[in-house]
CSV table of C-alpha atoms and ligand atoms in Angstrom, one decimal:
chain,number,residue,atom,x,y,z
A,224,MET,CA,44.3,-37.5,15.6
A,225,VAL,CA,41.1,-39.1,14.5
A,226,GLY,CA,39.4,-37.5,11.6
A,227,ALA,CA,35.6,-37.1,11.3
A,228,PRO,CA,35.2,-35.6,7.9
A,229,SER,CA,31.3,-35.7,8.0
A,230,ALA,CA,30.8,-34.6,11.4
A,231,ASP,CA,30.6,-30.9,10.8
A,232,PRO,CA,27.2,-29.7,11.9
A,233,ASN,CA,27.4,-26.4,10.4
A,234,GLY,CA,27.7,-27.3,6.7
A,235,SER,CA,24.5,-25.5,5.8
A,236,TYR,CA,23.5,-22.0,6.7
A,237,SER,CA,21.2,-22.0,9.7
A,238,GLY,CA,20.8,-18.4,10.3
A,239,SER,CA,17.2,-17.9,9.1
A,240,SER,CA,14.4,-18.1,11.3
A,241,TYR,CA,11.0,-16.7,10.9
A,242,VAL,CA,8.3,-15.7,13.4
A,243,VAL,CA,5.2,-17.8,13.0
A,244,PHE,CA,2.6,-15.2,12.9
A,245,GLY,CA,-0.8,-16.4,14.3
A,246,GLY,CA,-4.3,-14.9,14.2
A,247,ASP,CA,-3.7,-12.4,17.0
A,248,PHE,CA,-2.0,-9.7,14.8
A,249,THR,CA,-3.8,-6.6,16.0
A,250,GLY,CA,-1.0,-5.5,18.4
A,251,ALA,CA,1.7,-5.5,15.9
A,252,VAL,CA,0.1,-3.9,12.8
A,253,THR,CA,2.0,-1.2,11.3
A,254,ALA,CA,-0.5,-0.3,8.6
A,255,LEU,CA,-4.2,-0.9,8.9
A,256,GLY,CA,-6.7,-0.3,6.1
A,257,THR,CA,-10.5,0.4,6.1
A,258,ALA,CA,-13.4,-1.3,4.7
A,259,ALA,CA,-13.0,0.8,1.6
A,260,ALA,CA,-10.1,0.6,-1.1
A,261,ASP,CA,-6.7,1.4,0.4
A,262,LYS,CA,-3.2,1.9,-0.7
A,263,LEU,CA,-1.0,0.8,2.1
A,264,LYS,CA,2.8,1.4,2.0
A,265,GLY,CA,5.4,-0.3,4.2
A,266,SER,CA,9.0,0.5,4.7
A,267,LYS,CA,12.4,-1.4,4.3
A,268,ALA,CA,11.7,-2.5,7.9
A,269,VAL,CA,9.3,-5.4,8.9
A,270,ASP,CA,5.9,-4.3,8.1
A,271,ARG,CA,2.6,-5.8,9.2
A,272,ILE,CA,-0.1,-4.6,6.7
A,273,VAL,CA,-3.9,-5.5,7.3
A,274,ALA,CA,-5.9,-4.2,4.6
A,275,GLY,CA,-9.4,-5.0,5.6
A,276,ASP,CA,-12.3,-5.3,3.0
A,277,GLY,CA,-12.0,-3.4,-0.4
A,278,ASP,CA,-9.7,-3.9,-3.3
A,279,ASP,CA,-6.6,-2.9,-1.6
A,280,THR,CA,-2.9,-2.4,-2.6
A,281,LEU,CA,-0.4,-3.5,-0.2
A,282,ILE,CA,3.2,-2.4,-0.9
A,283,GLY,CA,5.8,-3.9,1.2
A,284,ARG,CA,9.0,-2.2,-0.2
A,285,GLY,CA,11.0,-5.3,1.0
A,286,GLY,CA,11.9,-7.1,4.1
A,287,ALA,CA,10.3,-9.7,6.3
A,288,ASP,CA,6.7,-8.4,5.8
A,289,VAL,CA,3.4,-9.7,6.7
A,290,PHE,CA,0.4,-9.0,4.6
A,291,HIS,CA,-3.2,-9.8,5.2
A,292,GLY,CA,-5.3,-8.7,2.1
A,293,GLY,CA,-8.8,-9.4,3.7
A,294,GLY,CA,-11.8,-9.4,1.5
A,295,GLY,CA,-12.0,-7.8,-1.9
A,296,ASP,CA,-9.5,-8.2,-4.8
A,297,ASP,CA,-6.0,-7.1,-3.4
A,298,VAL,CA,-2.6,-6.7,-4.8
A,299,ILE,CA,0.4,-7.5,-2.6
A,300,GLU,CA,3.4,-6.0,-4.0
A,301,ILE,CA,6.9,-7.4,-3.0
A,302,ARG,CA,10.5,-6.1,-3.9
A,303,ASP,CA,12.2,-9.3,-2.6
A,304,VAL,CA,11.1,-12.9,-1.5
A,305,ASP,CA,11.9,-12.2,2.4
A,306,PHE,CA,8.4,-11.7,3.4
A,307,GLN,CA,7.0,-13.9,6.2
A,308,LEU,CA,3.4,-14.1,4.9
A,309,ALA,CA,1.4,-13.0,2.0
A,310,ASP,CA,-2.3,-13.8,2.6
A,311,GLY,CA,-4.7,-12.6,0.1
A,312,GLY,CA,-7.8,-13.5,2.0
A,313,ALA,CA,-11.2,-13.6,0.1
A,314,GLY,CA,-11.5,-12.4,-3.4
A,315,THR,CA,-9.3,-12.7,-6.4
A,316,ASP,CA,-5.8,-11.7,-5.0
A,317,THR,CA,-2.4,-11.0,-6.8
A,318,LEU,CA,1.0,-11.3,-5.6
A,319,LYS,CA,3.1,-8.6,-7.7
A,320,LEU,CA,6.8,-8.9,-8.2
A,321,ASP,CA,7.9,-5.2,-8.1
A,322,ARG,CA,11.4,-5.7,-9.0
A,323,SER,CA,13.7,-7.3,-11.6
A,324,HIS,CA,15.7,-10.6,-11.3
A,325,LEU,CA,13.4,-12.1,-8.5
A,326,ASP,CA,13.2,-15.8,-8.4
A,327,LEU,CA,9.9,-16.6,-6.5
A,328,ASN,CA,10.1,-20.4,-5.9
A,329,LEU,CA,6.8,-21.4,-4.7
A,330,ALA,CA,8.2,-24.7,-3.2
A,331,ASP,CA,10.4,-22.5,-0.9
A,332,GLU,CA,7.5,-20.3,0.1
A,333,ARG,CA,5.3,-23.1,1.3
A,334,GLY,CA,3.1,-21.7,4.3
A,335,ARG,CA,4.0,-18.3,3.4
A,336,ILE,CA,1.6,-17.6,0.7
A,337,SER,CA,-2.1,-18.3,1.0
A,338,ASP,CA,-5.1,-17.3,-0.9
A,339,ILE,CA,-3.2,-15.8,-3.8
A,340,GLU,CA,-5.0,-16.5,-7.4
A,341,ALA,CA,-2.5,-14.5,-9.6
A,342,VAL,CA,1.1,-13.7,-9.9
A,343,ASP,CA,2.1,-10.6,-11.8
A,344,MET,CA,5.7,-10.8,-12.4
A,345,THR,CA,6.0,-8.0,-15.0
A,346,GLY,CA,8.0,-5.8,-12.5
A,347,GLN,CA,11.1,-4.4,-14.1
A,348,GLY,CA,12.0,-7.5,-16.0
A,349,HIS,CA,13.9,-10.9,-15.8
A,350,ASN,CA,11.7,-12.4,-13.1
A,351,THR,CA,11.2,-16.1,-12.7
A,352,LEU,CA,8.4,-18.0,-11.0
A,353,THR,CA,9.3,-21.6,-10.0
A,354,LEU,CA,6.5,-24.0,-9.1
A,355,THR,CA,5.2,-27.6,-9.1
A,356,ALA,CA,1.5,-28.5,-9.6
A,357,LEU,CA,1.3,-29.0,-5.9
A,358,ASP,CA,2.2,-25.4,-5.3
A,359,VAL,CA,-0.6,-24.2,-7.8
A,360,LEU,CA,-3.1,-26.3,-6.0
A,361,ASN,CA,-2.1,-25.0,-2.5
A,362,LEU,CA,-1.7,-21.4,-3.4
A,363,SER,CA,-5.4,-20.7,-3.0
A,364,SER,CA,-8.2,-22.3,-0.9
A,365,THR,CA,-10.8,-21.3,-3.4
A,366,SER,CA,-9.2,-22.0,-6.7
A,367,ASN,CA,-6.9,-24.6,-8.5
A,368,THR,CA,-6.1,-21.9,-11.2
A,369,LEU,CA,-3.2,-19.6,-11.1
A,370,GLN,CA,-2.9,-16.7,-13.6
A,371,VAL,CA,0.5,-15.6,-14.3
A,372,ASP,CA,1.1,-12.2,-16.0
A,373,GLY,CA,4.6,-11.0,-17.1
A,374,ASN,CA,6.6,-9.9,-20.3
A,375,HIS,CA,8.9,-11.5,-22.5
A,376,ASN,CA,12.0,-11.4,-20.2
A,377,ASP,CA,10.0,-13.3,-17.5
A,378,ARG,CA,9.8,-17.1,-17.2
A,379,VAL,CA,8.0,-19.9,-15.4
A,380,VAL,CA,9.9,-22.9,-14.6
A,381,GLY,CA,7.9,-26.1,-13.7
A,382,LEU,CA,9.9,-28.5,-11.4
A,383,ASP,CA,7.7,-31.4,-12.1
A,384,SER,CA,6.6,-33.3,-15.1
A,385,GLY,CA,3.1,-34.0,-16.5
A,386,TRP,CA,2.1,-30.7,-17.6
A,387,SER,CA,0.0,-30.6,-20.8
A,388,ASP,CA,-0.3,-27.8,-23.1
A,389,GLY,CA,-3.9,-26.6,-23.7
A,390,GLY,CA,-3.2,-24.0,-26.3
A,391,ILE,CA,-3.6,-20.3,-26.3
A,392,ALA,CA,-6.7,-18.3,-25.8
A,393,ASP,CA,-7.5,-14.8,-24.8
A,394,GLY,CA,-3.8,-13.9,-24.4
A,395,TYR,CA,-3.0,-16.7,-22.2
A,396,HIS,CA,-1.4,-20.0,-22.5
A,397,THR,CA,-3.0,-22.7,-20.6
A,398,PHE,CA,-1.1,-25.5,-18.9
A,399,THR,CA,-2.8,-28.3,-16.9
A,400,ASN,CA,-1.3,-30.9,-14.5
A,401,GLY,CA,-4.0,-33.0,-12.9
A,402,GLU,CA,-6.4,-30.6,-11.3
A,403,ALA,CA,-3.8,-27.7,-11.3
A,404,VAL,CA,-4.4,-25.1,-14.0
A,405,LEU,CA,-1.8,-22.3,-15.1
A,406,LEU,CA,-2.9,-19.4,-17.2
A,407,VAL,CA,0.4,-17.9,-18.5
A,408,GLY,CA,0.6,-14.7,-20.3
A,409,VAL,CA,1.7,-15.4,-23.9
A,410,GLN,CA,4.9,-13.1,-23.5
A,411,VAL,CA,6.3,-15.1,-20.7
A,412,THR,CA,8.7,-17.8,-21.5
A,413,THR,CA,7.7,-21.3,-20.0
A,414,ASP,CA,10.0,-24.2,-19.2
A,415,PHE,CA,8.1,-27.3,-18.4
A,416,ALA,CA,9.6,-30.8,-18.0
B,720,CA,CA1,-9.4,-2.0,2.8
B,721,CA,CA1,-8.4,-10.4,-0.8
Protein backbone atom coordinates (compact mmCIF):
# COMPACT_ATOMS: atom_id res chain seq x y z
CA MET A 1 0.00 0.00 0.00
CA VAL A 2 1.39 3.33 -1.09
CA GLY A 3 0.61 6.30 1.06
CA ALA A 4 -0.01 9.74 -0.40
CA PRO A 5 -0.51 11.91 2.62
CA SER A 6 -0.75 15.16 0.68
CA ALA A 7 -3.06 13.99 -2.08
CA ASP A 8 -6.35 14.74 -0.42
CA PRO A 9 -8.00 17.36 -2.63
CA ASN A 10 -10.78 17.97 -0.14
CA GLY A 11 -8.69 19.50 2.56
CA SER A 12 -10.53 22.77 2.47
CA TYR A 13 -14.20 23.36 2.23
CA SER A 14 -15.29 24.10 -1.29
CA GLY A 15 -19.03 24.27 -1.00
CA SER A 16 -19.37 28.01 -1.41
CA SER A 17 -20.26 29.46 -4.74
CA TYR A 18 -21.65 32.81 -5.64
CA VAL A 19 -23.70 33.82 -8.59
CA VAL A 20 -21.92 36.61 -10.38
CA PHE A 21 -24.52 39.27 -10.72
CA GLY A 22 -24.17 41.42 -13.80
CA GLY A 23 -25.79 44.62 -14.93
CA ASP A 24 -28.98 43.01 -16.19
CA PHE A 25 -30.67 42.68 -12.82
CA THR A 26 -34.17 43.82 -13.61
CA GLY A 27 -35.58 40.32 -14.09
CA ALA A 28 -34.65 39.16 -10.63
CA VAL A 29 -35.43 42.16 -8.47
CA THR A 30 -37.38 41.34 -5.30
CA ALA A 31 -37.74 44.92 -4.03
CA LEU A 32 -37.70 47.95 -6.29
CA GLY A 33 -37.57 51.50 -5.04
CA THR A 34 -38.71 54.77 -6.52
CA ALA A 35 -36.86 57.98 -7.27
CA ALA A 36 -37.81 59.17 -3.78
CA ALA A 37 -36.51 57.94 -0.41
CA ASP A 38 -37.56 54.33 0.14
CA LYS A 39 -37.32 51.82 2.96
CA LEU A 40 -37.02 48.42 1.31
CA LYS A 41 -37.06 45.26 3.40
CA GLY A 42 -35.87 41.85 2.36
CA SER A 43 -36.47 38.43 3.84
CA LYS A 44 -34.24 35.67 5.13
CA ALA A 45 -34.17 34.33 1.57
CA VAL A 46 -32.09 35.79 -1.22
CA ASP A 47 -33.20 39.35 -1.89
CA ARG A 48 -32.25 41.58 -4.78
CA ILE A 49 -33.01 45.14 -3.74
CA VAL A 50 -32.72 48.00 -6.23
CA ALA A 51 -33.41 51.30 -4.50
CA GLY A 52 -33.09 53.87 -7.28
CA ASP A 53 -32.48 57.51 -6.45
CA GLY A 54 -33.25 59.12 -3.11
CA ASP A 55 -31.77 58.50 0.32
CA ASP A 56 -32.85 54.89 0.71
CA THR A 57 -32.67 52.26 3.43
CA LEU A 58 -32.08 48.72 2.18
CA ILE A 59 -32.69 46.06 4.82
CA GLY A 60 -31.46 42.63 3.84
CA ARG A 61 -32.34 40.57 6.95
CA GLY A 62 -29.59 38.09 6.13
CA GLY A 63 -28.76 35.71 3.34
CA ALA A 64 -27.05 35.99 -0.03
CA ASP A 65 -28.62 39.33 -0.86
CA VAL A 66 -27.80 41.76 -3.64
CA PHE A 67 -28.09 45.48 -2.91
CA HIS A 68 -28.00 48.33 -5.39
CA GLY A 69 -28.34 51.67 -3.62
CA GLY A 70 -28.36 53.89 -6.72
CA GLY A 71 -28.17 57.66 -6.40
CA GLY A 72 -28.61 59.39 -3.04
CA ASP A 73 -27.12 58.67 0.37
CA ASP A 74 -28.19 55.11 1.12
CA VAL A 75 -27.96 52.80 4.10
CA ILE A 76 -27.55 49.08 3.44
CA GLU A 77 -28.30 46.99 6.52
CA ILE A 78 -26.88 43.48 6.84
CA ARG A 79 -27.40 40.85 9.54
CA ASP A 80 -24.65 38.55 8.37
CA VAL A 81 -21.77 38.70 5.94
CA ASP A 82 -23.31 36.31 3.41
CA PHE A 83 -24.44 39.00 0.99
CA GLN A 84 -23.39 38.71 -2.65
CA LEU A 85 -23.12 42.39 -3.45
CA ALA A 86 -23.48 45.66 -1.57
CA ASP A 87 -23.28 48.45 -4.13
CA GLY A 88 -24.00 51.91 -2.75
CA GLY A 89 -23.93 53.68 -6.11
CA ALA A 90 -23.51 57.44 -6.20
CA GLY A 91 -23.69 59.49 -3.02
CA THR A 92 -22.30 58.86 0.45
CA ASP A 93 -23.42 55.36 1.30
CA THR A 94 -23.26 53.38 4.52
CA LEU A 95 -22.98 49.68 5.14
CA LYS A 96 -24.64 49.02 8.50
CA LEU A 97 -24.00 45.94 10.61
CA ASP A 98 -27.35 45.28 12.24
CA ARG A 99 -26.28 42.49 14.58
CA SER A 100 -23.68 41.56 17.16
CA HIS A 101 -20.49 39.54 16.85
CA LEU A 102 -20.17 40.10 13.13
CA ASP A 103 -16.70 40.13 11.64
CA LEU A 104 -16.72 42.04 8.40
CA ASN A 105 -13.35 41.32 6.83
CA LEU A 106 -13.00 43.55 3.80
CA ALA A 107 -10.23 41.36 2.41
CA ASP A 108 -12.76 38.52 2.23
CA GLU A 109 -15.38 40.74 0.64
CA ARG A 110 -13.32 42.00 -2.28
CA GLY A 111 -15.53 42.41 -5.31
CA ARG A 112 -18.68 42.20 -3.18
CA ILE A 113 -18.70 45.74 -1.81
CA SER A 114 -18.59 48.78 -4.05
CA ASP A 115 -19.14 52.48 -3.59
CA ILE A 116 -19.47 52.34 0.18
CA GLU A 117 -18.11 55.38 2.02
CA ALA A 118 -19.02 54.51 5.62
CA VAL A 119 -19.42 51.46 7.85
CA ASP A 120 -21.70 51.72 10.85
CA MET A 121 -21.03 48.73 13.06
CA THR A 122 -22.85 49.95 16.14
CA GLY A 123 -25.47 47.21 15.68
CA GLN A 124 -26.00 45.29 18.89
CA GLY A 125 -22.39 45.27 19.99
CA HIS A 126 -19.13 43.38 19.61
CA ASN A 127 -18.73 43.82 15.88
CA THR A 128 -15.36 43.79 14.16
CA LEU A 129 -14.20 45.44 10.95
CA THR A 130 -11.00 43.97 9.51
CA LEU A 131 -9.23 45.73 6.66
CA THR A 132 -6.09 46.78 4.86
CA ALA A 133 -5.26 50.16 3.35
CA LEU A 134 -5.95 48.66 -0.09
CA ASP A 135 -9.44 47.69 1.00
CA VAL A 136 -10.13 51.25 2.14
CA LEU A 137 -8.97 52.57 -1.23
CA ASN A 138 -11.07 50.09 -3.17
CA LEU A 139 -14.27 50.41 -1.18
CA SER A 140 -15.42 53.52 -3.04
CA SER A 141 -14.74 54.75 -6.56
CA THR A 142 -15.21 58.35 -5.44
CA SER A 143 -13.46 58.49 -2.07
CA ASN A 144 -10.33 57.18 -0.37
CA THR A 145 -11.79 57.94 3.04
CA LEU A 146 -13.84 55.46 5.06
CA GLN A 147 -15.84 56.63 8.05
CA VAL A 148 -16.39 54.00 10.74
CA ASP A 149 -19.01 54.41 13.44
CA GLY A 150 -19.48 52.13 16.40
CA ASN A 151 -19.46 51.92 20.16
CA HIS A 152 -16.95 50.76 22.72
CA ASN A 153 -17.54 47.05 22.12
CA ASP A 154 -16.66 47.36 18.46
CA ARG A 155 -13.20 47.28 16.99
CA VAL A 156 -11.25 47.90 13.82
CA VAL A 157 -8.38 45.53 13.04
CA GLY A 158 -5.76 46.59 10.53
CA LEU A 159 -4.08 43.67 8.80
CA ASP A 160 -1.24 45.72 7.38
CA SER A 161 1.39 47.97 8.89
CA GLY A 162 2.06 51.59 8.14
CA TRP A 163 -0.99 53.25 9.68
CA SER A 164 -0.23 56.59 11.25
CA ASP A 165 -2.28 58.22 13.95
CA GLY A 166 -3.55 61.64 12.96
CA GLY A 167 -5.19 62.36 16.28
CA ILE A 168 -8.79 63.02 17.26
CA ALA A 169 -11.07 65.73 15.91
CA ASP A 170 -14.85 66.12 15.92
CA GLY A 171 -15.43 62.71 17.51
CA TYR A 172 -13.33 60.76 15.04
CA HIS A 173 -9.86 59.32 15.28
CA THR A 174 -7.99 59.74 11.99
CA PHE A 175 -5.63 57.05 10.73
CA THR A 176 -3.85 57.29 7.39
CA ASN A 177 -1.88 54.81 5.35
CA GLY A 178 -0.67 56.27 2.08
CA GLU A 179 -3.74 57.64 0.34
CA ALA A 180 -6.12 55.66 2.53
CA VAL A 181 -7.85 57.57 5.32
CA LEU A 182 -9.90 56.05 8.13
CA LEU A 183 -12.13 58.15 10.36
CA VAL A 184 -12.94 55.96 13.33
CA GLY A 185 -15.49 56.97 15.94
CA VAL A 186 -13.71 57.60 19.23
CA GLN A 187 -15.57 54.84 21.09
CA VAL A 188 -14.36 52.17 18.69
CA THR A 189 -11.31 50.17 19.71
CA THR A 190 -8.56 50.09 17.09
CA ASP A 191 -5.82 47.55 16.61
CA PHE A 192 -3.30 48.66 14.01
CA ALA A 193 -0.01 46.96 13.44
CA1 LIG B 1 -35.31 55.29 -3.98
CA1 LIG C 1 -26.15 55.75 -3.14
